C-alpha atoms as one frame of an Amber mdcrd trajectory, in Angstrom:
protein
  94.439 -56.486 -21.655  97.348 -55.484 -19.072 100.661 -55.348 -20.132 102.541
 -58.073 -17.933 105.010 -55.464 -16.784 101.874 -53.568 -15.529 101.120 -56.285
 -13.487 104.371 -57.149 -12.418 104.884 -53.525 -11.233 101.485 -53.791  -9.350
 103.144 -56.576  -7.640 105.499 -53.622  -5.517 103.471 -52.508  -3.630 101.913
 -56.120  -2.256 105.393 -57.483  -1.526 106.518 -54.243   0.614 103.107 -54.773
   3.219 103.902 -58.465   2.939 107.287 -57.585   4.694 106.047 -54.906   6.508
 103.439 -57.411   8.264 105.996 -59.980   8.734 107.985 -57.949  10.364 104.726
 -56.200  12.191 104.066 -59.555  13.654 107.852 -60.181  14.733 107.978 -57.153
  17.005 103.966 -57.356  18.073 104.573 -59.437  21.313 107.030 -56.578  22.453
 104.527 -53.800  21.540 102.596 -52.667  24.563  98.730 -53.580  24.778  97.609
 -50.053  24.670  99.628 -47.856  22.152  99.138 -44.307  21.160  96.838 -42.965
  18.490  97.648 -40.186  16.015 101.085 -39.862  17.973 103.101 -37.645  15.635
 105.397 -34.655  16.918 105.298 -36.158  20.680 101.069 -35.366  20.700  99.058
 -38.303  21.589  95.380 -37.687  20.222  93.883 -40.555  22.278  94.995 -44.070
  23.258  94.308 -47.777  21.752  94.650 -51.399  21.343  97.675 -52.306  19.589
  95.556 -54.116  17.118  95.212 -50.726  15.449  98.635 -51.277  13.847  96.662
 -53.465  11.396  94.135 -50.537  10.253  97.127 -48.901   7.875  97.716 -52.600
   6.452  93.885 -53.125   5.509  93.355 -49.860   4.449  96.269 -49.641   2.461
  94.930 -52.890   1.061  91.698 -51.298   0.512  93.502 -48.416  -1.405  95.294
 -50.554  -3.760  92.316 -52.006  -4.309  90.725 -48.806  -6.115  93.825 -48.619
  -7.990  93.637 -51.432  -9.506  89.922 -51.549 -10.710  91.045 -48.020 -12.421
  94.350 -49.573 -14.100  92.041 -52.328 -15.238  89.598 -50.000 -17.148  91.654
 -46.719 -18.017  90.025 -46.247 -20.659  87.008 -45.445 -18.102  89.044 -42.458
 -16.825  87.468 -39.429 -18.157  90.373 -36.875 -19.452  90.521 -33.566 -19.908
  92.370 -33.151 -23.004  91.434 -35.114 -26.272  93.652 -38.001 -27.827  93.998
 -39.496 -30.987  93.025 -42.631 -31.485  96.238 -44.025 -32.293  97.509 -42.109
 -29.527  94.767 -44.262 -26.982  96.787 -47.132 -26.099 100.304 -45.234 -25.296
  98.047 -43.084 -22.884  96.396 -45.616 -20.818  99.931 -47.065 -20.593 101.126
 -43.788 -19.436  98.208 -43.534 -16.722  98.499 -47.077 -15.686 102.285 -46.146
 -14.822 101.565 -43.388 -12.757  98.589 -45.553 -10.569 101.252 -47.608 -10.018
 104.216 -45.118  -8.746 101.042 -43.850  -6.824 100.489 -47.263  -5.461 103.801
 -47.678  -4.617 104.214 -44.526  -2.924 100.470 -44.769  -1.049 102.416 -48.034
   0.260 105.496 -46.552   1.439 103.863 -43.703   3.327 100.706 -45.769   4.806
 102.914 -48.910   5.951 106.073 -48.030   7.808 105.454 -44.596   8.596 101.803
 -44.760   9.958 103.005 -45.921  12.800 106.701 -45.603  13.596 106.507 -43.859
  16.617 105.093 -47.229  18.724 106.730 -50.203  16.239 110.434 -48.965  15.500
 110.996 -47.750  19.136
């Protein structure tokens, strides 16, 4: 069973690409139809349809995903130390906390900063 502050936690990360989209789709008729790719430090790698603004969102999506099937089952996550058995439930707590700080901060880097150099201009 997950603790319901687990789960409210896990809830972070979905509200900030929520936002994120919204705000995405506020500012995508201004965005121009071909955009560039991999654009960081002024070097374009290529060129692309602005619909690849999108491919952070899903694969952020995608991410979180993963996380949560392991914060589900922690007790599937093979460790290399042993712990006590009474010791079991605080440590899957423990590792369930940091999936989610990792969630959140997967989310912060993959949403606004993927591509600020085309939407925030």
């Amino acid at each position: 069973m997950i603790p319901k502050h687990i789960k409210l936690l896990f809830c972070i990360p979905f509200v900030i690409i929520i936002c994120y989209t919204v705000y995405l789709l506020t500012k995508y008729s201004s965005i121009p139809d071909i955009i560039p790719i991999h654009g960081y430090g002024g070097k374009n790698d290529g060129f692309g349809s602005k619909l690849f603004l999108f491919a952070p969102i899903l694969l952020n999506l995608i991410i979180l995903g993963f996380i949560w099937m392991i914060i589900r089952k922690p007790e599937k996550i093979k460790l290399t130390f042993e712990v006590k058995e009474e010791d079991q439930a605080k440590t899957a707590g423990q590792y369930q906390l940091v999936l989610i700080i990792l969630a959140i901060f997967v989310t912060l880097i993959m949403s606004p900063l993927s591509f600020s150099d085309v939407v925030y201009k």
